[in-house]
Amino acid sequence: MRDDAVGVRLAGMLRPLVTGNERMLVIEAGRPRRISPATAALPSGSVLLVDAAQMDAGPGTISWLDLESVGGISASSHTLPLHILVSYLVAELGCQVALIGIQPEQTFADAPLTPQVQAAAQRVVQELLDCLKN
């Protein structure tokens, strides 16, 4: 769904850059049921979620989001409200969870990321790589 897929696309950009790094495991978790089997491989520590988020900001805006204020309604086996996913991860892994939101511009089906959102995803990837170096 174009910019709505920014988290999955960001994971796809990041994975080959951190392959073999024991400090980071990248999971493309577009559907929550993909997360459960992968949790066994996660070291205790922190989980960072990156997702498109409607923040009423300019396209490509990147922001740390307060997990307490993130809600949502889900009526599909393919989606899950973030607060439920976060509760599951904390209970299952005993970890800290943080969320980065990227403001989408368009969410049409079967289209690439818009330029602003693609640039935002690349900035997040670079920042994560910089954090791993330090």
mmCIF file of C-alpha atoms in Angstrom:
data_model
loop_
_atom_site.group_PDB
_atom_site.id
_atom_site.type_symbol
_atom_site.label_atom_id
_atom_site.label_comp_id
_atom_site.label_asym_id
_atom_site.label_seq_id
_atom_site.Cartn_x
_atom_site.Cartn_y
_atom_site.Cartn_z
ATOM 1 C CA MET A 1 0.000 0.000 0.000
ATOM 2 C CA ARG A 2 2.568 2.565 -1.176
ATOM 3 C CA ASP A 3 3.739 4.699 1.800
ATOM 4 C CA ASP A 4 1.809 2.553 4.272
ATOM 5 C CA ALA A 5 4.466 -0.119 3.625
ATOM 6 C CA VAL A 6 7.370 2.093 4.727
ATOM 7 C CA GLY A 7 8.209 -0.089 7.740
ATOM 8 C CA VAL A 8 8.429 -3.263 5.677
ATOM 9 C CA ARG A 9 10.412 -1.514 2.947
ATOM 10 C CA LEU A 10 12.766 0.044 5.519
ATOM 11 C CA ALA A 11 13.409 -3.399 6.996
ATOM 12 C CA GLY A 12 14.218 -4.671 3.512
ATOM 13 C CA MET A 13 16.749 -1.853 3.022
ATOM 14 C CA LEU A 14 18.324 -2.372 6.453
ATOM 15 C CA ARG A 15 18.614 -6.161 6.556
ATOM 16 C CA PRO A 16 21.462 -6.611 4.043
ATOM 17 C CA LEU A 17 23.411 -3.825 5.750
ATOM 18 C CA VAL A 18 23.371 -5.504 9.186
ATOM 19 C CA THR A 19 23.584 -9.171 8.209
ATOM 20 C CA GLY A 20 25.994 -10.830 10.615
ATOM 21 C CA ASN A 21 25.714 -8.065 13.214
ATOM 22 C CA GLU A 22 24.783 -9.739 16.498
ATOM 23 C CA ARG A 23 23.441 -6.492 17.951
ATOM 24 C CA MET A 24 20.529 -6.163 15.518
ATOM 25 C CA LEU A 25 17.940 -8.508 14.091
ATOM 26 C CA VAL A 26 15.708 -7.069 11.360
ATOM 27 C CA ILE A 27 12.245 -8.538 10.947
ATOM 28 C CA GLU A 28 9.880 -7.540 8.157
ATOM 29 C CA ALA A 29 6.748 -7.824 10.219
ATOM 30 C CA GLY A 30 4.086 -6.518 7.890
ATOM 31 C CA ARG A 31 1.759 -9.089 9.383
ATOM 32 C CA PRO A 32 1.885 -9.649 13.148
ATOM 33 C CA ARG A 33 1.857 -13.438 12.862
ATOM 34 C CA ARG A 34 5.373 -13.192 11.373
ATOM 35 C CA ILE A 35 6.653 -11.710 14.617
ATOM 36 C CA SER A 36 5.804 -14.582 16.936
ATOM 37 C CA PRO A 37 8.234 -17.195 15.516
ATOM 38 C CA ALA A 38 10.989 -14.580 15.292
ATOM 39 C CA THR A 39 10.765 -13.606 18.960
ATOM 40 C CA ALA A 40 12.661 -16.729 19.962
ATOM 41 C CA ALA A 41 15.714 -15.393 18.112
ATOM 42 C CA LEU A 42 15.591 -11.939 19.690
ATOM 43 C CA PRO A 43 18.077 -11.134 22.421
ATOM 44 C CA SER A 44 16.616 -9.406 25.442
ATOM 45 C CA GLY A 45 16.946 -5.670 25.190
ATOM 46 C CA SER A 46 15.015 -3.348 22.951
ATOM 47 C CA VAL A 47 12.601 -3.619 20.048
ATOM 48 C CA LEU A 48 12.228 -0.734 17.630
ATOM 49 C CA LEU A 49 9.108 -0.643 15.490
ATOM 50 C CA VAL A 50 8.977 1.577 12.414
ATOM 51 C CA ASP A 51 5.634 2.175 10.748
ATOM 52 C CA ALA A 52 3.655 4.672 8.735
ATOM 53 C CA ALA A 53 1.768 6.932 11.109
ATOM 54 C CA GLN A 54 -0.887 9.550 10.485
ATOM 55 C CA MET A 55 0.542 12.497 12.435
ATOM 56 C CA ASP A 56 -1.010 15.374 10.468
ATOM 57 C CA ALA A 57 2.497 16.416 9.446
ATOM 58 C CA GLY A 58 4.287 16.858 6.139
ATOM 59 C CA PRO A 59 4.968 13.715 4.084
ATOM 60 C CA GLY A 60 8.158 12.010 5.222
ATOM 61 C CA THR A 61 8.113 13.552 8.712
ATOM 62 C CA ILE A 62 9.866 11.233 11.162
ATOM 63 C CA SER A 63 8.876 11.208 14.823
ATOM 64 C CA TRP A 64 9.249 9.137 17.978
ATOM 65 C CA LEU A 65 5.719 8.187 18.997
ATOM 66 C CA ASP A 66 4.353 7.726 22.490
ATOM 67 C CA LEU A 67 3.261 4.108 22.742
ATOM 68 C CA GLU A 68 0.673 4.997 25.377
ATOM 69 C CA SER A 69 -1.192 7.230 22.939
ATOM 70 C CA VAL A 70 -1.113 4.817 19.992
ATOM 71 C CA GLY A 71 -4.371 2.968 19.616
ATOM 72 C CA GLY A 72 -6.245 1.415 16.793
ATOM 73 C CA ILE A 73 -9.022 -0.902 15.816
ATOM 74 C CA SER A 74 -8.401 -4.137 14.011
ATOM 75 C CA ALA A 75 -10.894 -6.439 12.371
ATOM 76 C CA SER A 76 -8.459 -8.576 10.409
ATOM 77 C CA SER A 77 -6.101 -11.454 11.126
ATOM 78 C CA HIS A 78 -3.496 -9.522 9.140
ATOM 79 C CA THR A 79 -3.490 -6.425 11.315
ATOM 80 C CA LEU A 80 -3.198 -5.867 15.022
ATOM 81 C CA PRO A 81 -3.422 -2.626 16.971
ATOM 82 C CA LEU A 82 0.062 -1.500 17.979
ATOM 83 C CA HIS A 83 -0.771 -1.309 21.678
ATOM 84 C CA ILE A 84 -1.672 -5.018 21.637
ATOM 85 C CA LEU A 85 1.494 -5.903 19.714
ATOM 86 C CA VAL A 86 3.606 -3.882 22.149
ATOM 87 C CA SER A 87 1.958 -5.559 25.147
ATOM 88 C CA TYR A 88 2.691 -8.955 23.605
ATOM 89 C CA LEU A 89 6.356 -8.115 22.941
ATOM 90 C CA VAL A 90 6.892 -6.757 26.456
ATOM 91 C CA ALA A 91 5.240 -9.805 28.039
ATOM 92 C CA GLU A 92 6.951 -12.346 25.752
ATOM 93 C CA LEU A 93 10.446 -10.820 25.672
ATOM 94 C CA GLY A 94 10.564 -8.604 28.743
ATOM 95 C CA CYS A 95 12.027 -5.886 26.551
ATOM 96 C CA GLN A 96 11.641 -2.185 25.997
ATOM 97 C CA VAL A 97 9.691 -1.163 22.887
ATOM 98 C CA ALA A 98 9.951 2.116 20.983
ATOM 99 C CA LEU A 99 8.112 3.319 17.906
ATOM 100 C CA ILE A 100 9.217 5.575 15.072
ATOM 101 C CA GLY A 101 6.439 6.915 12.873
ATOM 102 C CA ILE A 102 6.853 8.190 9.331
ATOM 103 C CA GLN A 103 4.091 10.365 7.886
ATOM 104 C CA PRO A 104 2.786 8.829 4.631
ATOM 105 C CA GLU A 105 1.780 10.895 1.645
ATOM 106 C CA GLN A 106 -0.178 8.345 -0.401
ATOM 107 C CA THR A 107 -1.447 4.866 0.381
ATOM 108 C CA PHE A 108 -2.508 3.582 -3.038
ATOM 109 C CA ALA A 109 -2.053 -0.135 -3.604
ATOM 110 C CA ASP A 110 0.888 -1.612 -5.507
ATOM 111 C CA ALA A 111 2.994 1.516 -5.880
ATOM 112 C CA PRO A 112 6.498 2.434 -4.712
ATOM 113 C CA LEU A 113 7.144 4.769 -1.784
ATOM 114 C CA THR A 114 6.739 8.441 -2.600
ATOM 115 C CA PRO A 115 10.062 10.335 -2.806
ATOM 116 C CA GLN A 116 9.591 12.086 0.571
ATOM 117 C CA VAL A 117 8.809 8.850 2.384
ATOM 118 C CA GLN A 118 11.624 6.982 0.607
ATOM 119 C CA ALA A 119 14.047 9.704 1.751
ATOM 120 C CA ALA A 120 12.714 9.442 5.318
ATOM 121 C CA ALA A 121 13.214 5.669 5.302
ATOM 122 C CA GLN A 122 16.786 6.136 4.097
ATOM 123 C CA ARG A 123 17.438 8.687 6.890
ATOM 124 C CA VAL A 124 16.165 6.229 9.518
ATOM 125 C CA VAL A 125 18.345 3.440 8.074
ATOM 126 C CA GLN A 126 21.410 5.715 8.181
ATOM 127 C CA GLU A 127 20.697 6.800 11.768
ATOM 128 C CA LEU A 128 20.342 3.175 12.870
ATOM 129 C CA LEU A 129 23.627 2.274 11.179
ATOM 130 C CA ASP A 130 25.310 5.232 12.874
ATOM 131 C CA CYS A 131 23.977 4.036 16.255
ATOM 132 C CA LEU A 132 25.442 0.582 15.652
ATOM 133 C CA LYS A 133 28.867 2.106 14.969
ATOM 134 C CA ASN A 134 28.894 3.984 18.277
#
